[in-house]
Amino acid sequence: MKKVLTTLFIVFLFTFTFGVKIGITQIVEHPALNKIYQGVIDYLEESGVDFEYEHQSAQGSFQNAITIANKFKTDVDIIVAIATPSAQAAATEIKDKPVVFSAVTDPISAGLIPKFGKNPGNVVGVSDMVPVETHVNLMRTIFPDAKNLAILYNTGEANSVFLADQTKKFAPQLGFNVIEITGTNANELVTSLNAQANRIDVAYLYTDNLVASSAEILGQVFEKNKIPVVAGDIDIARKTSVLGFGFDYYQVGIETGKIVLDLINGIKPNEIESRIVGADALTFYINLDRAQTLDVNIPQQFLDIADEIEGIL
Amino acid sequence: MDLVGILEQGLIASLVAMGVFISFRVIDLPDLTPDGSYVLGGAVTVAFMYAGLPWIICMLLGGLMAGFFGIITALIHNKLKVNSLLASILVMTMLYSINIRVMNGPNVSVPKEITAQQEAQYTEKTKLDDILGMSSLKENQSNLQINETKKTLSPFRENSGYNSTILIGSVVFVSALLTIIFLRTELGIALRGYGGNKAGIKNLGMNPEIMSIIGLLLGNFFAGLSGSLFSMYGGFSDVNMGQGIVVISLAAVILGEIIFGKLNLFYNMLCPIIGAVIYQFLLALAMRYGYIIGFQSSDMKLITALFIILVIGLRRVEFKKWLSLKTSE
């Protein structure tokens, strides 16, 4: 009887072996990053491929990120690594399986790939870089007299420092004077903002994890000081801004899922292009209530192409 | 499960655990500097790798710089007469900014073989560009900059000619051996004496301040060495990678002590090494099978802290009584 049962069990195991196993590693639990994870899974489930997945978060510990990468090296077929440190850990540890990075703003400086496009090796993915140049031009157009442009970010976040450098490159060309408001935690950031609030003509927020998590209180400070805000991230825009132009992280997840699907279908990582999330995933957000309060005039042509408008004309 | 990988990570962590062992157990000065000096070790190493120094020199420089900040902690503790914990928290806070300076940013990757680099930029046309009249402004960048500078590559990369396990193992072995030898010298014995009785050293005509300087220098040197190995092994150094490293190392030391007890110096030196490897192994087990009991990776810190409290508590007689719920009547 035992033998029969064992045999049955083994047969059962063989009949229910799944398709591809995907390991998803992310550095912290965070709304934006979780949306990416959700996007990847939803996209793959809709495409109807046979797959199973495992999701591990390193809880902010870099040693854990490497432990997870080590685990995935033996347990899964395709690795999806969300955010810079997790991607760096996975790309270093794993050489013989495809590693798909996501939400790494500058994968080149992070040492993941030498250039966008096709690269030799097993690492490919999507960058969540925002069009800084477009943002700066937008601010110049809407706020023609603004002089002091404030950028808020966490100095401990590689992605944000990169975008800050981009801003400092483009903004002065259009006559802005860039004020950097930085901190390493919510408290420092708000203090720094309060200290300089009276000098700011317009504030520019982008995809920074610290700004995202303290968006509520930042929004209150901006409102109190009558500072108009333009954001490069839709979630942050909803809480703080007059205008927002960025992508929903769920879309970044979908873009990442497309690469994973290609890999499942047998395309090699060196035949897939690493790319920045496409312009069609960008959402344009306008908040008319805030515009009215702050006396900001938004030309009709912008209203015509907005994807999301809050408030009444 | 990649047992080799777990062993390698455990051995890298065992160096910090050795440093924590020296500061907490040998000289009995609680020290949180490793939370910052661990990162400094990695940061300095990667910075010098870009300068093209041999990796072993980079690693030692990383360790020495970290050790230097241990001296600063000791000086604050001695000269300003503040508690060593507060002194080390101050130095750790300092190091956050210093590390960003050293790495020239919050995160830096170890030099790679492929040196072609492009400046990343958003070049795709967005729907706002036409209205803003900037469609012609976008520079289309595809120029590759070939970096001709001589850089050191990580000894842990594939085809480097080194076996990574042996490499890490030998660093740990040499460190442990030298420490044991040092602790047997006259100075080393004085150091252990200082840990046992801080005032008693004075009666022997020795300066206790020098003892604390040497102890914290050593402890942070090992922390820096560990951070240095970790950054070469992981391929990057990040300003946040030292968070909570002291607590984890302390758990490793205590794990080791449970296994070996307090026998003699030689076995005591094994505590942090074996403890760190076991801790890493338990972590991997928890990640792999933890979901069965509803465990998630964020619970690891809670369990680590509870474990330390329990073990320290078990040494106290009152706690044992309280556990067994016996009233003293």
PDB file of N, CA, C and O in Angstrom, chain A residues 14 64 150 167 234 263 280 289 309:
ATOM      1  N   PHE A  14       4.910  14.688 -10.936  1.00  0.00           N
ATOM      2  CA  PHE A  14       5.364  14.888 -12.305  1.00  0.00           C
ATOM      3  C   PHE A  14       4.295  15.487 -13.197  1.00  0.00           C
ATOM      4  O   PHE A  14       4.588  16.227 -14.114  1.00  0.00           O
ATOM      5  N   ASN A  64      20.951  40.770   2.787  1.00  0.00           N
ATOM      6  CA  ASN A  64      19.817  39.931   2.381  1.00  0.00           C
ATOM      7  C   ASN A  64      19.645  39.920   0.870  1.00  0.00           C
ATOM      8  O   ASN A  64      19.270  38.905   0.287  1.00  0.00           O
ATOM      9  N   ALA A 150      13.272  74.716  -6.956  1.00  0.00           N
ATOM     10  CA  ALA A 150      13.738  73.839  -5.875  1.00  0.00           C
ATOM     11  C   ALA A 150      13.584  72.383  -6.279  1.00  0.00           C
ATOM     12  O   ALA A 150      12.556  72.000  -6.836  1.00  0.00           O
ATOM     13  N   THR A 167      18.870  67.664 -13.686  1.00  0.00           N
ATOM     14  CA  THR A 167      18.167  68.934 -13.515  1.00  0.00           C
ATOM     15  C   THR A 167      19.157  70.091 -13.530  1.00  0.00           C
ATOM     16  O   THR A 167      18.931  71.119 -14.164  1.00  0.00           O
ATOM     17  N   ILE A 234       3.353  60.384 -10.884  1.00  0.00           N
ATOM     18  CA  ILE A 234       1.922  60.648 -10.798  1.00  0.00           C
ATOM     19  C   ILE A 234       1.390  60.532  -9.366  1.00  0.00           C
ATOM     20  O   ILE A 234       0.579  61.330  -8.926  1.00  0.00           O
ATOM     21  N   LEU A 263      11.668  36.440 -22.768  1.00  0.00           N
ATOM     22  CA  LEU A 263      12.641  35.458 -22.286  1.00  0.00           C
ATOM     23  C   LEU A 263      11.997  34.079 -22.155  1.00  0.00           C
ATOM     24  O   LEU A 263      12.601  33.061 -22.507  1.00  0.00           O
ATOM     25  N   ASP A 280       4.879  56.509 -24.307  1.00  0.00           N
ATOM     26  CA  ASP A 280       3.429  56.258 -24.309  1.00  0.00           C
ATOM     27  C   ASP A 280       2.928  55.855 -22.921  1.00  0.00           C
ATOM     28  O   ASP A 280       1.729  55.864 -22.653  1.00  0.00           O
ATOM     29  N   ASP A 289      -7.817  72.773  -9.172  1.00  0.00           N
ATOM     30  CA  ASP A 289      -8.056  73.421  -7.886  1.00  0.00           C
ATOM     31  C   ASP A 289      -6.791  74.116  -7.403  1.00  0.00           C
ATOM     32  O   ASP A 289      -6.819  75.276  -6.999  1.00  0.00           O
ATOM     33  N   ILE A 309      -7.522  65.025 -15.134  1.00  0.00           N
ATOM     34  CA  ILE A 309      -7.724  66.394 -14.637  1.00  0.00           C
ATOM     35  C   ILE A 309      -8.519  66.331 -13.345  1.00  0.00           C
ATOM     36  O   ILE A 309      -9.564  65.691 -13.288  1.00  0.00           O
TER      37      ILE A 309
END
